XYZ file of C-alpha atoms in Angstrom:
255
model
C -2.378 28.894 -22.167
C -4.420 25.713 -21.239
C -4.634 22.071 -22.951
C -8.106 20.598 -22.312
C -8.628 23.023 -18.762
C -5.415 22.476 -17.384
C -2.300 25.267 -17.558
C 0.341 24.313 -19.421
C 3.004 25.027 -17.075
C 1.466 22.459 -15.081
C 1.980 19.983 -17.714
C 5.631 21.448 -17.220
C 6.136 20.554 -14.097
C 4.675 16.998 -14.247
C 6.797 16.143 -17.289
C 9.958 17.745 -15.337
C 9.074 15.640 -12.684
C 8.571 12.282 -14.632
C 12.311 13.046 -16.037
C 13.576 13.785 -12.295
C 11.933 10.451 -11.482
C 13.551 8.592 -14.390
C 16.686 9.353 -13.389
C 16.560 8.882 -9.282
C 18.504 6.312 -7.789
C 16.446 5.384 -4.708
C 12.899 4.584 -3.986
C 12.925 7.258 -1.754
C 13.656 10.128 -4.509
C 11.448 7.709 -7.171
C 8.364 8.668 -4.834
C 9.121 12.302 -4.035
C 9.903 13.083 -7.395
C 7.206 11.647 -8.858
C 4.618 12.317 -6.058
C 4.982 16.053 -6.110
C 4.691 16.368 -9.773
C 1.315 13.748 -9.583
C 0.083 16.241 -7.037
C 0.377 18.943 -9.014
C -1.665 17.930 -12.181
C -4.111 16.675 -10.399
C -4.453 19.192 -7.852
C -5.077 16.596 -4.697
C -3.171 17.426 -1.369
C -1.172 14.066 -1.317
C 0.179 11.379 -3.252
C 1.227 8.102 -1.839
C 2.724 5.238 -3.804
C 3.799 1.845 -3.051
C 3.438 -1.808 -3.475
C 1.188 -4.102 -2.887
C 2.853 -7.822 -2.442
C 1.138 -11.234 -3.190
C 2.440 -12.268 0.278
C -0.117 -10.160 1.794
C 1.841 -7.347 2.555
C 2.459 -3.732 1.603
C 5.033 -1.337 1.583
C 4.347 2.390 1.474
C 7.813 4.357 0.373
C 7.839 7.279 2.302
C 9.743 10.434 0.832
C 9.100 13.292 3.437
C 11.278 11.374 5.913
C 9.590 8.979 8.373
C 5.530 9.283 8.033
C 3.547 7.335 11.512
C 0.297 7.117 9.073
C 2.409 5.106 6.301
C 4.155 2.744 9.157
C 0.654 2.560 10.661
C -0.967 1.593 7.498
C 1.721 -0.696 6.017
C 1.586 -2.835 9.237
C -1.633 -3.732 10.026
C -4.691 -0.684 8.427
C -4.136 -2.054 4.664
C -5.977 -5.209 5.525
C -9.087 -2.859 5.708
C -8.150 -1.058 2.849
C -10.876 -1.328 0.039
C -8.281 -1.081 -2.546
C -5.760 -3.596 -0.909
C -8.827 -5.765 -0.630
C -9.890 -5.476 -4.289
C -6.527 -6.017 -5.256
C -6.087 -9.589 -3.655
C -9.035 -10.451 -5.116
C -8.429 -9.843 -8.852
C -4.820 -10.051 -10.922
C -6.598 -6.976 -13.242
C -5.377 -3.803 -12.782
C -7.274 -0.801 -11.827
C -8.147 2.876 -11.454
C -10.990 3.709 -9.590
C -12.434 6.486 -7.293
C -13.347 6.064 -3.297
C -16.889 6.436 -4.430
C -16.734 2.851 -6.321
C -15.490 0.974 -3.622
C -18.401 2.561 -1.344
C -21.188 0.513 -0.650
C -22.656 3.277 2.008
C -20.949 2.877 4.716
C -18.038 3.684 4.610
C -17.611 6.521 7.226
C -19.019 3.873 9.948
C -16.125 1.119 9.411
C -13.075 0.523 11.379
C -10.822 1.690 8.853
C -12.421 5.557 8.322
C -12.480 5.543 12.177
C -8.511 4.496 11.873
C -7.084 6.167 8.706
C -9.461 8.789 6.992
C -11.008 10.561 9.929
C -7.598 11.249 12.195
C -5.487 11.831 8.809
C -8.083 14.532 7.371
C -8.689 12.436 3.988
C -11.949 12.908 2.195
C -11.857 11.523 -1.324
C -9.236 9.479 -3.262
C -8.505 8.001 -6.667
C -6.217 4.937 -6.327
C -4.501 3.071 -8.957
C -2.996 -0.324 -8.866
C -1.002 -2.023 -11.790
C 0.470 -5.440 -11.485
C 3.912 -5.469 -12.149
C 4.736 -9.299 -12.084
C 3.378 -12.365 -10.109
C 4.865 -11.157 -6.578
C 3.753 -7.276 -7.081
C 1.894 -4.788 -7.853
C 2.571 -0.576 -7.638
C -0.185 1.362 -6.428
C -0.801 5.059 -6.872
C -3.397 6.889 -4.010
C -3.985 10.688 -4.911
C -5.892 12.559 -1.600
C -8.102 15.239 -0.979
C -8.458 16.425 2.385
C -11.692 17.430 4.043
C -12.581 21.040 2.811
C -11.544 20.140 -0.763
C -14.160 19.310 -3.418
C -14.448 15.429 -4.125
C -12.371 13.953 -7.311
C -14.566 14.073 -10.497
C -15.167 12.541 -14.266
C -12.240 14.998 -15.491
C -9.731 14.343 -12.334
C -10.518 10.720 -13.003
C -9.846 10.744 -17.120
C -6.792 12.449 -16.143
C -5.456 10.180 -13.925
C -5.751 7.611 -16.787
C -4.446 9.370 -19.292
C -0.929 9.462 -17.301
C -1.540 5.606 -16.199
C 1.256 4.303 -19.000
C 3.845 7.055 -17.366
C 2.776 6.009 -14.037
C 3.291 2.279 -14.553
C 6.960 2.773 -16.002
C 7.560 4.306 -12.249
C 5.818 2.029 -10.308
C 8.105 -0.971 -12.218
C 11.142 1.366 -11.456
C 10.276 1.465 -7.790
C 9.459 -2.422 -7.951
C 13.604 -2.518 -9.233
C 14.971 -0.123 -7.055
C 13.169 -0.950 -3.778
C 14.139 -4.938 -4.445
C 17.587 -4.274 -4.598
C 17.533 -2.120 -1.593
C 16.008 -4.742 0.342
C 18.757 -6.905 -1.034
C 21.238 -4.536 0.104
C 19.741 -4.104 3.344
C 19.780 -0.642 2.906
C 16.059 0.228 2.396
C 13.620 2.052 4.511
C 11.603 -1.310 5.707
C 15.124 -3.061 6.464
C 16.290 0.302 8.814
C 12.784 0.171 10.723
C 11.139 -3.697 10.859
C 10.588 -4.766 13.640
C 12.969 -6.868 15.303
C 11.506 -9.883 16.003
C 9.682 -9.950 12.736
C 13.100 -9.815 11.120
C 13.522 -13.853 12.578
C 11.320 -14.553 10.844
C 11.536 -16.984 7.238
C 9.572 -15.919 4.495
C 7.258 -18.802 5.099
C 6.790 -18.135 8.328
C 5.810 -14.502 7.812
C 3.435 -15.283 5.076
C 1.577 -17.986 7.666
C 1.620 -15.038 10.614
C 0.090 -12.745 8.124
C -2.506 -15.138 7.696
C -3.337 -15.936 11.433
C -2.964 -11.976 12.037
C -6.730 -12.156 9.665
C -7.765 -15.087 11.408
C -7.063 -18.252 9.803
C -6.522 -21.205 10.988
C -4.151 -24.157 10.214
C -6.586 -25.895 8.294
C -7.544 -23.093 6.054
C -3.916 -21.829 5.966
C -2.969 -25.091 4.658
C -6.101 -25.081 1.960
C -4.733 -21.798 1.183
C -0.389 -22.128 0.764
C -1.189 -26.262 -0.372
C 0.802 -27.576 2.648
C -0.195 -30.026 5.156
C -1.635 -28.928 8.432
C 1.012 -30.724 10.065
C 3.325 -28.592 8.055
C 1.255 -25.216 9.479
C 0.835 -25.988 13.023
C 5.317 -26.561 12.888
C 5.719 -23.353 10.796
C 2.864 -22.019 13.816
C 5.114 -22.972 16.605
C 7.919 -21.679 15.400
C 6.719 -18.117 14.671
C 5.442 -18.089 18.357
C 9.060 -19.219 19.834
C 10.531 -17.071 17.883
C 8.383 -13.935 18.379
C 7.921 -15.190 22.045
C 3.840 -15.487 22.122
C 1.837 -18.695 22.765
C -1.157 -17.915 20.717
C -2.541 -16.459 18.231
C -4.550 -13.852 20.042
C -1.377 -13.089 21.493
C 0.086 -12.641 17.478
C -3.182 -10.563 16.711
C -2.403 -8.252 19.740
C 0.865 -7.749 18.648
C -0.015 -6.767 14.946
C -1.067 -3.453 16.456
C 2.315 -2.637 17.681
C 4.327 -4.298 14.949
């Protein structure tokens, strides 16, 4: 049997997997759960979700064990990331395909040379849902080169199961907060060391010299003083044991 083209036993599976999500009690099993049963009604060959923080961060919750392209992408390749980029510049949520964030030229910038091309991707439909003022959950669904591209129907689908997906992503938002708070999550096993010096304030400003502002338009930006910058500035340098901030950009691609 079929309900609107799709089998119902894969309408099965995704609403045994919702229930197997419900229940988990880590954002690891949250995402595996959840992923494999997202995969499977919408027939893509991944599913990745995460958050996206106002701090200008993002945190990919891997559930296949440790994943290089997530660490890779959560530390430095989400700055390039159409979505990520859309999604500091709005507080709306969204659910769009690759194809609307394309303005033709895609395949020749630095993140398709970095991400899609070495990880196989070809198409994706990403959601993002703001979950408070510090968050929002995202949802990417992939299809690898070889597979046809995501269309009108994949698309409806993946908004018709946007509710069910949002009641995760604010599960995930609990569970991987109180993790952190526990120090027992997968970002507090595997930061980097010297990142782990430093204050939140002091993160958010070397986040923000990592894209290339300055002290002046950092300060225009958090409503501090300069003055207040350029000492938050030398203190992320002691402590991560740089003297500039080409030295701080150089060390984002290691981080």
């Amino acid at each position: 049997m079929t309900f609107a083209g799709i089998a119902l036993e894969r309408f099965g599976r995704w609403s045994q997997g919702l229930a197997a999500a419900a229940q988990a009690s880590s954002s690891k099993e949250i995402s595996a759960t959840f992923t494999t049963a997202a995969s499977g009604l919408l027939a893509c060959d991944r599913t990745y979700v995460g958050l996206y923080l106002r701090d200008n961060s993002s945190v990919t919750i891997d559930d296949r064990g440790l994943d290089p392209w997530n660490r890779n992408y959560d530390a430095r390749l989400y700055r390039q990331d159409p979505f990520f980029r859309m999604f500091t510049s709005t507080r709306q949520d969204f659910l769009l395909p690759l194809a609307a964030l394309d303005t033709g030229d895609f395949q020749r910038t630095d993140y398709y040379r970095d991400f899609y091309e070495p990880s196989r991707s070809f198409d994706e439909i990403t959601g993002v849902f703001n979950l408070d003022t510090r968050a929002a959950g995202y949802i990417t669904f992939l299809r690898f080169r070889g597979a046809p591209a995501f269309g009108t129907d994949d698309l409806a689908l993946a908004g018709a199961i946007s509710g069910a997906t949002r009641l995760v992503l604010t599960q995930l938002w609990h569970q991987w907060r109180a993790e952190m708070a526990a120090g027992c999550g997968e970002d507090a096993g595997h930061a980097h060391p010297a990142l782990s010096r430093l204050s939140a304030r002091e993160r958010q400003i070397a986040d923000l010299l990592i894209d290339g502002g300055s002290a002046k338009s950092i300060s225009r930006s958090l409503a501090i003083s300069p003055g207040t910058v350029r000492n938050h500035i030398k203190k992320v340098y002691a402590k991560l044991g740089i003297h500039s901030q080409v030295e701080l950009m150089a060390s984002a691609k290691v981080i």
